[in-house]
PDB file of C-alpha atoms in Angstrom:
ATOM      1  CA  MET A1279       0.000   0.000   0.000  1.00 45.00           C
ATOM      2  CA  THR A1280       1.378   3.423  -0.916  1.00 46.00           C
ATOM      3  CA  ILE A1281       1.767   6.158   1.655  1.00 48.00           C
ATOM      4  CA  ARG A1282      -1.028   8.124  -0.026  1.00 49.00           C
ATOM      5  CA  ALA A1283      -3.389   5.141   0.056  1.00 44.00           C
ATOM      6  CA  ALA A1284      -2.522   4.503   3.698  1.00 45.00           C
ATOM      7  CA  ALA A1285      -3.204   8.166   4.521  1.00 45.00           C
ATOM      8  CA  ILE A1286      -6.598   8.015   2.822  1.00 48.00           C
ATOM      9  CA  VAL A1287      -7.459   4.807   4.692  1.00 42.00           C
ATOM     10  CA  MET A1288      -6.494   6.481   7.998  1.00 49.00           C
ATOM     11  CA  LEU A1289      -8.540   9.558   7.107  1.00 49.00           C
ATOM     12  CA  LEU A1290     -11.625   7.503   6.262  1.00 46.00           C
ATOM     13  CA  ALA A1291     -11.219   5.434   9.434  1.00 46.00           C
ATOM     14  CA  GLY A1292     -11.230   8.630  11.453  1.00 50.00           C
ATOM     15  CA  LEU A1293     -14.390   9.772   9.693  1.00 46.00           C
ATOM     16  CA  SER A1294     -16.202   6.569  10.613  1.00 44.00           C
ATOM     17  CA  VAL A1295     -16.076   7.636  14.255  1.00 42.00           C
ATOM     18  CA  LEU A1296     -18.318  10.605  13.468  1.00 44.00           C
ATOM     19  CA  GLY A1297     -20.892   8.372  11.774  1.00 44.00           C
ATOM     20  CA  GLY A1298     -21.232   6.285  14.930  1.00 42.00           C
ATOM     21  CA  CYS A1299     -21.996   9.221  17.196  1.00 44.00           C
ATOM     22  CA  SER A1300     -25.504   9.741  18.429  1.00 40.00           C
ATOM     23  CA  PRO A1301     -25.638  13.201  20.007  1.00 47.00           C
ATOM     24  CA  GLY A1302     -28.688  14.246  21.949  1.00 48.00           C
ATOM     25  CA  GLY A1303     -30.016  10.692  22.182  1.00 49.00           C
ATOM     26  CA  LYS A1304     -30.789  10.572  18.456  1.00 51.00           C
ATOM     27  CA  ALA A1305     -30.381   7.308  16.607  1.00 54.00           C
ATOM     28  CA  ALA A1306     -26.963   6.684  15.071  1.00 61.00           C
ATOM     29  CA  ASP A1307     -28.648   6.219  11.664  1.00 66.00           C
ATOM     30  CA  ALA A1308     -30.103   9.734  11.773  1.00 68.00           C
ATOM     31  CA  THR A1309     -26.678  11.140  12.642  1.00 67.00           C
ATOM     32  CA  ALA A1310     -25.010   9.132   9.882  1.00 68.00           C
ATOM     33  CA  ASP A1311     -27.582  10.414   7.371  1.00 85.00           C
ATOM     34  CA  ARG A1312     -27.051  14.000   8.500  1.00 89.00           C
ATOM     35  CA  PHE A1313     -23.285  13.646   7.939  1.00 94.00           C
ATOM     36  CA  ALA A1314     -23.505  11.514   4.779  1.00 95.00           C
ATOM     37  CA  GLY A1315     -21.027  12.758   2.180  1.00 96.00           C
ATOM     38  CA  LEU A1316     -18.765  14.514   4.682  1.00 97.00           C
ATOM     39  CA  ASP A1317     -15.893  12.120   3.988  1.00 96.00           C
ATOM     40  CA  GLY A1318     -15.813  13.209   0.348  1.00 96.00           C
ATOM     41  CA  GLU A1319     -15.699  16.882   1.312  1.00 97.00           C
ATOM     42  CA  ILE A1320     -12.834  16.221   3.738  1.00 97.00           C
ATOM     43  CA  LEU A1321     -10.893  14.428   0.984  1.00 97.00           C
ATOM     44  CA  LYS A1322     -11.535  17.430  -1.291  1.00 97.00           C
ATOM     45  CA  TRP A1323     -10.179  19.696   1.467  1.00 98.00           C
ATOM     46  CA  ARG A1324      -7.077  17.484   1.785  1.00 97.00           C
ATOM     47  CA  THR A1325      -6.463  17.827  -1.971  1.00 97.00           C
ATOM     48  CA  GLU A1326      -6.727  21.620  -1.624  1.00 97.00           C
ATOM     49  CA  ILE A1327      -4.174  21.575   1.220  1.00 97.00           C
ATOM     50  CA  VAL A1328      -1.719  19.579  -0.911  1.00 96.00           C
ATOM     51  CA  ALA A1329      -2.220  21.988  -3.822  1.00 96.00           C
ATOM     52  CA  GLY A1330      -1.985  25.224  -1.864  1.00 95.00           C
ATOM     53  CA  ASP A1331      -0.126  24.921   1.430  1.00 96.00           C
ATOM     54  CA  PRO A1332       3.432  26.317   1.281  1.00 95.00           C
ATOM     55  CA  LEU A1333       4.732  23.225   3.105  1.00 95.00           C
ATOM     56  CA  CYS A1334       3.352  21.030   0.288  1.00 95.00           C
ATOM     57  CA  LYS A1335       5.145  22.756  -2.608  1.00 93.00           C
ATOM     58  CA  SER A1336       8.078  20.342  -2.913  1.00 91.00           C
ATOM     59  CA  GLN A1337       7.520  17.187  -4.934  1.00 85.00           C
ATOM     60  CA  ALA A1338      10.994  15.716  -4.348  1.00 89.00           C
ATOM     61  CA  ALA A1339      11.254  12.281  -2.773  1.00 88.00           C
ATOM     62  CA  GLY A1340      11.038  12.529   1.005  1.00 87.00           C
ATOM     63  CA  GLU A1341       9.770  16.115   0.850  1.00 92.00           C
ATOM     64  CA  LYS A1342       6.099  15.625  -0.029  1.00 91.00           C
ATOM     65  CA  CYS A1343       3.180  16.266   2.313  1.00 94.00           C
ATOM     66  CA  ASP A1344       2.023  13.108   4.045  1.00 94.00           C
ATOM     67  CA  GLY A1345       0.645  11.736   7.285  1.00 95.00           C
ATOM     68  CA  PHE A1346      -2.740  13.435   6.939  1.00 97.00           C
ATOM     69  CA  GLU A1347      -4.901  12.696   9.978  1.00 97.00           C
ATOM     70  CA  VAL A1348      -8.126  14.282  11.170  1.00 97.00           C
ATOM     71  CA  ALA A1349      -7.213  15.541  14.640  1.00 97.00           C
ATOM     72  CA  CYS A1350     -10.712  16.531  15.737  1.00 97.00           C
ATOM     73  CA  LYS A1351     -14.261  17.141  14.570  1.00 97.00           C
ATOM     74  CA  ALA A1352     -16.996  18.954  16.473  1.00 97.00           C
ATOM     75  CA  GLU A1353     -20.527  19.793  15.515  1.00 97.00           C
ATOM     76  CA  ARG A1354     -21.463  23.475  15.627  1.00 97.00           C
ATOM     77  CA  ASP A1355     -24.863  25.028  16.321  1.00 97.00           C
ATOM     78  CA  ILE A1356     -26.805  26.129  13.271  1.00 97.00           C
ATOM     79  CA  THR A1357     -28.070  29.683  13.590  1.00 97.00           C
ATOM     80  CA  PRO A1358     -31.649  30.604  12.644  1.00 98.00           C
ATOM     81  CA  ALA A1359     -30.270  32.550   9.649  1.00 98.00           C
ATOM     82  CA  GLU A1360     -28.353  29.458   8.492  1.00 97.00           C
ATOM     83  CA  LYS A1361     -31.452  27.277   8.953  1.00 97.00           C
ATOM     84  CA  ALA A1362     -33.398  29.732   6.809  1.00 97.00           C
ATOM     85  CA  LYS A1363     -30.762  29.267   4.097  1.00 96.00           C
ATOM     86  CA  GLY A1364     -31.217  25.484   4.283  1.00 97.00           C
ATOM     87  CA  VAL A1365     -28.174  24.472   6.353  1.00 97.00           C
ATOM     88  CA  THR A1366     -28.873  21.064   7.903  1.00 97.00           C
ATOM     89  CA  ALA A1367     -25.471  20.216   9.439  1.00 97.00           C
ATOM     90  CA  LYS A1368     -22.398  22.179  10.448  1.00 97.00           C
ATOM     91  CA  LEU A1369     -19.099  21.167  12.015  1.00 97.00           C
ATOM     92  CA  VAL A1370     -15.501  22.209  12.349  1.00 98.00           C
ATOM     93  CA  ALA A1371     -12.598  19.849  11.691  1.00 98.00           C
ATOM     94  CA  SER A1372      -8.850  20.097  11.977  1.00 98.00           C
ATOM     95  CA  ILE A1373      -6.361  17.986  10.056  1.00 97.00           C
ATOM     96  CA  ASN A1374      -2.689  17.444  10.899  1.00 97.00           C
ATOM     97  CA  PHE A1375      -0.061  16.658   8.286  1.00 97.00           C
ATOM     98  CA  ASN A1376       3.683  16.620   7.702  1.00 96.00           C
ATOM     99  CA  GLY A1377       5.065  19.073   5.174  1.00 96.00           C
ATOM    100  CA  TRP A1378       8.495  20.110   3.963  1.00 95.00           C
ATOM    101  CA  ASP A1379      10.032  23.392   5.106  1.00 94.00           C
ATOM    102  CA  PRO A1380      12.617  24.383   2.471  1.00 91.00           C
ATOM    103  CA  ARG A1381      14.040  27.122   4.684  1.00 92.00           C
ATOM    104  CA  PHE A1382      15.035  24.632   7.394  1.00 92.00           C
ATOM    105  CA  LYS A1383      15.386  21.690   4.960  1.00 92.00           C
ATOM    106  CA  SER A1384      13.338  19.435   7.214  1.00 94.00           C
ATOM    107  CA  SER A1385       9.898  17.990   7.716  1.00 94.00           C
ATOM    108  CA  GLN A1386       7.488  20.118   9.720  1.00 95.00           C
ATOM    109  CA  ILE A1387       4.187  19.235  11.384  1.00 96.00           C
ATOM    110  CA  SER A1388       1.341  21.509  10.424  1.00 96.00           C
ATOM    111  CA  SER A1389      -2.434  21.664  10.692  1.00 96.00           C
ATOM    112  CA  SER A1390      -5.374  23.235   8.923  1.00 97.00           C
ATOM    113  CA  THR A1391      -8.882  23.905  10.205  1.00 98.00           C
ATOM    114  CA  ALA A1392     -12.098  24.227   8.204  1.00 98.00           C
ATOM    115  CA  LEU A1393     -15.793  24.807   8.801  1.00 98.00           C
ATOM    116  CA  PHE A1394     -18.082  22.390   6.950  1.00 98.00           C
ATOM    117  CA  SER A1395     -21.750  23.097   6.179  1.00 98.00           C
ATOM    118  CA  LYS A1396     -24.357  20.871   4.549  1.00 98.00           C
ATOM    119  CA  SER A1397     -27.459  22.007   2.687  1.00 96.00           C
ATOM    120  CA  ALA A1398     -29.636  20.520  -0.032  1.00 95.00           C
ATOM    121  CA  ALA A1399     -26.856  21.376  -2.517  1.00 95.00           C
ATOM    122  CA  GLY A1400     -24.382  19.219  -0.565  1.00 96.00           C
ATOM    123  CA  TRP A1401     -21.335  19.929   1.567  1.00 98.00           C
ATOM    124  CA  THR A1402     -19.190  23.046   1.380  1.00 97.00           C
ATOM    125  CA  HIS A1403     -16.211  24.105   3.451  1.00 98.00           C
ATOM    126  CA  GLY A1404     -14.220  27.201   4.165  1.00 97.00           C
ATOM    127  CA  PRO A1405     -11.431  28.376   6.427  1.00 97.00           C
ATOM    128  CA  HIS A1406     -11.858  28.507  10.181  1.00 98.00           C
ATOM    129  CA  LYS A1407      -9.629  29.944  12.860  1.00 97.00           C
ATOM    130  CA  PRO A1408      -7.382  27.441  14.710  1.00 96.00           C
ATOM    131  CA  VAL A1409      -9.026  25.261  17.361  1.00 97.00           C
ATOM    132  CA  ASN A1410      -7.934  23.171  20.329  1.00 96.00           C
ATOM    133  CA  LEU A1411      -6.835  19.938  18.624  1.00 94.00           C
ATOM    134  CA  SER A1412      -8.088  17.780  21.504  1.00 93.00           C
ATOM    135  CA  THR A1413     -11.632  19.126  21.614  1.00 94.00           C
ATOM    136  CA  CYS A1414     -12.035  21.241  18.445  1.00 96.00           C
ATOM    137  CA  ALA A1415     -13.211  24.071  20.709  1.00 96.00           C
ATOM    138  CA  ASP A1416     -12.466  27.570  19.467  1.00 95.00           C
ATOM    139  CA  LEU A1417      -9.330  29.128  20.938  1.00 94.00           C
TER     140      LEU A1417
END
């Protein structure tokens, strides 16, 4: 298995934890349905990190971004204005990865945080300020 395939497997395994949650006493199936498709949006986000993060610029052997792992995920409250726009699920997630710092000529651990929202059109994501990586609570 390649490093990339192993990273994707680890990422998807981490996402399966969210599907098994049942917050507020709701059935796990209802939660899984509400978060259906999130794994694809997180993989899209990972691809964007690889394409745009300064630590992922090098493509030389041993200098590529790897080790992607979802550090935390936490559901966020949906505001009345968001509900009116059709938002049905919202959460923040942070992902850790190893990148290459050309200035120091060494691998460097980094992270990225995003806010995910789901509506009838599907999942979208955008930047979010850094969070506590243990709880995903805002700093």
